[in-house]
Coordinates of C-alpha atoms and ligand atoms in Angstrom, one line a residue:
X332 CA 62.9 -32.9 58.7
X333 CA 59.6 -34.3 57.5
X334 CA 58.8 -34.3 53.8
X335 CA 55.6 -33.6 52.3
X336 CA 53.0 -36.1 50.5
X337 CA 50.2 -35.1 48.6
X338 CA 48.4 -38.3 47.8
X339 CA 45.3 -38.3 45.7
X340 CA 42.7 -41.1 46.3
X341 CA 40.5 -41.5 43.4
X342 CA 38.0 -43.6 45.3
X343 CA 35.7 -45.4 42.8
X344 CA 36.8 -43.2 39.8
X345 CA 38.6 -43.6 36.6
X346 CA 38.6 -47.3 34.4
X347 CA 42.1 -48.0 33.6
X348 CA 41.5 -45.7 29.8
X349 CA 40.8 -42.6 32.1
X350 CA 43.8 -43.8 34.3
X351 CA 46.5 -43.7 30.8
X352 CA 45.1 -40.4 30.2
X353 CA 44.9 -38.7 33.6
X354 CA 48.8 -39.7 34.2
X355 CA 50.0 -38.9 31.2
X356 CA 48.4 -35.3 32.1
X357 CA 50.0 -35.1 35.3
X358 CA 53.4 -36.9 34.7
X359 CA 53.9 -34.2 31.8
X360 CA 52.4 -31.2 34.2
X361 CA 54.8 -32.7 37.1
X362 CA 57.9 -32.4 34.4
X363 CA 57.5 -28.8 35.0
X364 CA 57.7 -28.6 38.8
X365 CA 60.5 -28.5 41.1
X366 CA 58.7 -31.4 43.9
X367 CA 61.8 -31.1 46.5
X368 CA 60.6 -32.0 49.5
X369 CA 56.8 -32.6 48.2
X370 CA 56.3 -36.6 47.2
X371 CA 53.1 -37.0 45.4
X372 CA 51.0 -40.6 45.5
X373 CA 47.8 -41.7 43.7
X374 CA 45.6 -44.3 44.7
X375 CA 43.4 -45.6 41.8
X376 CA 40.9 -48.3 42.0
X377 CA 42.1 -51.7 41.5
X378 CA 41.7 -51.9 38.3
X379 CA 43.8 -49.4 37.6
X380 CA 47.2 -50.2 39.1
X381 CA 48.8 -52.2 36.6
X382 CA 48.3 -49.5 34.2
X383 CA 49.4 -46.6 36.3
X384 CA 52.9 -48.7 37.6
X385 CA 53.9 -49.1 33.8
X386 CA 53.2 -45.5 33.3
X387 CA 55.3 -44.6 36.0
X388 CA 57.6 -46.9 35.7
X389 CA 58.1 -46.5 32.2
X390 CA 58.4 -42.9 32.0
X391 CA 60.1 -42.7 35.5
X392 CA 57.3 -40.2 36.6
X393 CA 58.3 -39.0 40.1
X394 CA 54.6 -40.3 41.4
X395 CA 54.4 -42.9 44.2
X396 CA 51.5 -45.8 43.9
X397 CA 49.1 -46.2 46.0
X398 CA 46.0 -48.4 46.6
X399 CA 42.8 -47.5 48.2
X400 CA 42.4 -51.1 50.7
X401 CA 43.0 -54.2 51.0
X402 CA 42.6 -57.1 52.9
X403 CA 43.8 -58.4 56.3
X404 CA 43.5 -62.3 54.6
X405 CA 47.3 -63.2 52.8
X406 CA 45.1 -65.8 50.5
X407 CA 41.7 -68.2 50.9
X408 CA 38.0 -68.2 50.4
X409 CA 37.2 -63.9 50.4
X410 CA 35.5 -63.7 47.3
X411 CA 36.3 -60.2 46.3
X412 CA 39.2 -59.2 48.0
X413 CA 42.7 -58.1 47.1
X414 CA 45.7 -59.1 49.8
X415 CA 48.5 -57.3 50.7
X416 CA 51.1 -59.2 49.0
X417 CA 49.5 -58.9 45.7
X418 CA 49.6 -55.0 45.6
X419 CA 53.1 -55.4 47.0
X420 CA 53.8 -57.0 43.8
X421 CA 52.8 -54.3 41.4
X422 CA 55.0 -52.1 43.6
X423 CA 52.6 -50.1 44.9
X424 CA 53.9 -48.5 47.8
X425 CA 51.2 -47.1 49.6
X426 CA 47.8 -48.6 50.9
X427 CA 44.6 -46.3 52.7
X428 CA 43.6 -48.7 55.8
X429 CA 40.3 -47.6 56.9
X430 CA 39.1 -44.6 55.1
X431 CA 35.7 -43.5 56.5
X432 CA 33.7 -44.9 53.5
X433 CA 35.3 -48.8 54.1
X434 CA 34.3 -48.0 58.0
X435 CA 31.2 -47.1 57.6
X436 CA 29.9 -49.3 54.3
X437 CA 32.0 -52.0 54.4
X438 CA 32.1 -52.9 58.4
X439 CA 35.9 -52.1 58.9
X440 CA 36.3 -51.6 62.8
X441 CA 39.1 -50.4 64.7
X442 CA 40.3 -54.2 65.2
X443 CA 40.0 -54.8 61.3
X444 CA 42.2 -51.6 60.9
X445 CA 44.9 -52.6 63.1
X446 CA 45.1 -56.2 61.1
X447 CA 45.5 -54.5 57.6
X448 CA 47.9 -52.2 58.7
X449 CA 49.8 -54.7 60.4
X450 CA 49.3 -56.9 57.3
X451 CA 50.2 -53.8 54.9
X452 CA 53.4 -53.1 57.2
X453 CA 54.9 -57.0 57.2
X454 CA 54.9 -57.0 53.0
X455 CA 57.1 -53.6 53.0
X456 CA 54.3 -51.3 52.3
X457 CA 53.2 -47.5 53.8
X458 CA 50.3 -48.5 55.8
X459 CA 48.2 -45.1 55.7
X460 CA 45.8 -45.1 58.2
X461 CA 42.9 -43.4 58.1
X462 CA 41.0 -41.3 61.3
X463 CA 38.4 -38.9 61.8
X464 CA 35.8 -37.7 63.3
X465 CA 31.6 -37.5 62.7
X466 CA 29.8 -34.7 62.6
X467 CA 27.4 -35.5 65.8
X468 CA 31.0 -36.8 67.5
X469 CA 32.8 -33.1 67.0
X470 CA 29.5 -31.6 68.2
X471 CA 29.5 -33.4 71.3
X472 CA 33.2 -32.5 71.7
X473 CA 34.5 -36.1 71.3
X474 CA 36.6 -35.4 68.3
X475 CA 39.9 -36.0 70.4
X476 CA 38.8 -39.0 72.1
X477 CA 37.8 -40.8 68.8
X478 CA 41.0 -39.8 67.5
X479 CA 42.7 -40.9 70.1
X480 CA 40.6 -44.6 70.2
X481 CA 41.4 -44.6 66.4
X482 CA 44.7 -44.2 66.8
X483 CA 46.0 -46.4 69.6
X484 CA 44.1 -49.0 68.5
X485 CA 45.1 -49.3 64.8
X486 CA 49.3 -49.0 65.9
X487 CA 49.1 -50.9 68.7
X488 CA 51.8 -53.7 69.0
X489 CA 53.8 -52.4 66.2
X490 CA 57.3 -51.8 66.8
X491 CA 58.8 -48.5 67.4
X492 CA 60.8 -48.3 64.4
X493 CA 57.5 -48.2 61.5
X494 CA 58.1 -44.5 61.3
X495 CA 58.8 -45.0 57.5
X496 CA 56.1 -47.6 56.7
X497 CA 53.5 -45.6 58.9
X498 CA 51.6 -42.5 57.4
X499 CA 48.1 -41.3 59.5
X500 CA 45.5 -39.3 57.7
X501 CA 43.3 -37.2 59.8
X502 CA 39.7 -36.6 58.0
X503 CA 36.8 -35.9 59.6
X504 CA 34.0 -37.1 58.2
X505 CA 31.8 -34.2 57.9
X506 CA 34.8 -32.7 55.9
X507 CA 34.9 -35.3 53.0
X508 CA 33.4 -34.1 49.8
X509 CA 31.3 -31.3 50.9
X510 CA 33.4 -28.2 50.5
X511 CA 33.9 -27.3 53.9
X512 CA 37.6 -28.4 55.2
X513 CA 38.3 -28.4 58.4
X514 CA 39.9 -25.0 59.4
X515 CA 44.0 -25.0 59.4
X516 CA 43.7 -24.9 63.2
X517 CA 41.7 -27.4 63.9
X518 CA 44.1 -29.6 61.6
X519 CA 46.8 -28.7 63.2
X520 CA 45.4 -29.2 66.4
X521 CA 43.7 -33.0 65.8
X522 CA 47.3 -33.6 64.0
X523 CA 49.1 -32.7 67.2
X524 CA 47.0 -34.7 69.4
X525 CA 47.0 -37.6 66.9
X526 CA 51.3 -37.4 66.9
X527 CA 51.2 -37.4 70.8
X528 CA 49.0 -40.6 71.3
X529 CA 51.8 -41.9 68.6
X530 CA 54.6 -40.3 71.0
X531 CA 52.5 -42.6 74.2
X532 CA 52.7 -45.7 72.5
X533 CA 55.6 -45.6 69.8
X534 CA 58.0 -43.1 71.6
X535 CA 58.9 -39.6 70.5
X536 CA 61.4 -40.5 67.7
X537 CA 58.9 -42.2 65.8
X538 CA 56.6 -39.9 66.7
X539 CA 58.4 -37.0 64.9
X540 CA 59.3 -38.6 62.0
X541 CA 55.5 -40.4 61.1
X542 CA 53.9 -38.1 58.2
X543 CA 50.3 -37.0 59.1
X544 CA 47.8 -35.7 56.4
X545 CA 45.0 -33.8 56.5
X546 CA 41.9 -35.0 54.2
X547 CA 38.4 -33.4 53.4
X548 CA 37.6 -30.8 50.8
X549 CA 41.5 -29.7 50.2
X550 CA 41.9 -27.7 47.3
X551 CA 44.3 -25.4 46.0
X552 CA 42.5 -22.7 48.0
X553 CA 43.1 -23.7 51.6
X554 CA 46.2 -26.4 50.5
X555 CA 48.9 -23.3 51.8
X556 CA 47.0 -22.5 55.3
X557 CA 46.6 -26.3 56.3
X558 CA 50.1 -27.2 55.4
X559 CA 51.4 -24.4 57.1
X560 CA 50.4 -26.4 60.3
X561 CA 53.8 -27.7 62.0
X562 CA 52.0 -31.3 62.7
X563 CA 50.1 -31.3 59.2
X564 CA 52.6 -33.2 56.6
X565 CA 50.3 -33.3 53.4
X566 CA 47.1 -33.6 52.6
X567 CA 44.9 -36.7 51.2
X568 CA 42.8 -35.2 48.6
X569 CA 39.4 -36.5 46.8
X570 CA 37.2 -34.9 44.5
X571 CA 40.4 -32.3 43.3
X572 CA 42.9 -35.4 42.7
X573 CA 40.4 -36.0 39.8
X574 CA 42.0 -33.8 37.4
X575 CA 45.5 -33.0 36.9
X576 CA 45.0 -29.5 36.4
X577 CA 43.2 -28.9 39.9
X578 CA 45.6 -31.7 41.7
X579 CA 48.9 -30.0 39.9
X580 CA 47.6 -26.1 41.7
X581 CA 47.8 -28.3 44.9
X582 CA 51.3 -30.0 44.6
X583 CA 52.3 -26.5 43.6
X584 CA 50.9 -24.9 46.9
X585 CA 52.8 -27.9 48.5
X586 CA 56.0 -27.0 47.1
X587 CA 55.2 -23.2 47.7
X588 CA 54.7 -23.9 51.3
X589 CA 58.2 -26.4 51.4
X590 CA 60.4 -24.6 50.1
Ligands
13P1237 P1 37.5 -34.9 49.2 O1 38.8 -34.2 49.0 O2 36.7 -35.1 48.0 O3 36.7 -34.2 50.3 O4 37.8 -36.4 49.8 C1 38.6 -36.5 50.8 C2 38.9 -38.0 51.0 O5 38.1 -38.7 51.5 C3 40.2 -38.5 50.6 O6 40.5 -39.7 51.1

């Protein structure tokens, strides 16, 4: 059976100050849940991770770390960059590979994708890659061939056994930070098709056992109806990872919804 994640990506939020005091808020807000089958993940800017890892570490908060990208380069000349190895260092154990807002303002294609994810998989890591759909696309009724681009492209060539080290978030675009998610249905129904192009390529074991989250304006509101999807595994969440308060009412409508 499929556990839950809940994983909150900060995006460009939170200098490492803001980090201490936003974990200490959840790790003591966390102490008084039952997680069971709900893992929770934050991914914090770079800047961050150090910081967060000793907190966790240190208080043995049950919170898994996470970054938000990182290069398909091991080491050279990419001014800028962080590799995969390095976060693999600070034990961070998840990584976002091509979240919308590196596709579309820092040139990531599909083929970039596929090399971080590859590169993210070889140094032990959760490559979590990231799919969706525009606005204009869904109009035109493309959703589920863009999906199905996104996907086969970013797993091809990996072997059939990444099930653990292979999470896929589906978020359409026109979802992400404007208040309107994506109906439970429809998440269920991209997640479905997303875990059958999976099945084509990776076989139907892995298939079933890969999580897939659903990102774009979760909240604590809608957090029950889109997990209750049978392909929908967690939920990548934005603007309400920001606080503890507002992230803590959606690990608790995780738990509600896994028990
Ligand atoms: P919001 O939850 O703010 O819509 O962001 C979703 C997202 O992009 C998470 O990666």
């Amino acid at each position: 059976m499929r556990t839950a994640l809940i994983a909150g990506n900060w995006k460009l939020n939170k200098d490492h100050l803001e980090a201490i005091h936003l974990i200490g808020d959840l790790g003591l807000r966390l102490s008084n849940l039952d997680l069971g089958r709900v893992e929770v993940a934050v991914h914090p800017p770079f800047t961050d991770l150090r910081t967060v890892q000793s907190l966790v570490e240190g208080d043995k908060l049950p919170i898994s770390l996470g970054a938000q990208h990182c290069s398909h380069h091991h080491h050279g000349a990419f001014t800028g960059e962080v590799s995969a190895p390095m976060l693999a260092k600070l034990q961070t154990r998840y990584v976002l590979v091509g979240h919308s807002e590196r596709r579309a303002m820092f040139a990531m294609d599909d083929q970039v994708v596929h090399q971080t994810a590859k590169a993210v998989i070889t140094e032990g890591m959760v490559a979590v890659v990231c799919v969706g759909e525009t606005e204009a696309e869904r109009e035109q009724g493309q959703t589920l061939a863009v999906l199905e681009r996104q996907v086969r492209s970013a797993i091809a060539g990996l072997p059939d056994n990444v099930a653990d080290d292979l999470v896929v978030a589906y978020e359409p675009l026109w979802a992400i930070g404007t208040g309107t998610a994506a109906t439970a249905a429809d998440a269920q129904d991209a997640c479905s098709a997303i875990r059958r192009v999976i099945e084509s390529t990776l076989g139907t074991a892995t298939a079933g056992s890969v999580r897939l989250l659903y990102g774009g304006s979760a909240s604590s509101a809608n957090a029950f109806e889109l997990l209750s999807g049978p392909d929908v595994d967690g939920l990548l969440v934005g603007g309400a990872s920001l606080e503890a308060q507002s992230f803590c009412d959606i690990i608790a409508e995780a738990i509600r919804c896994y028990r």
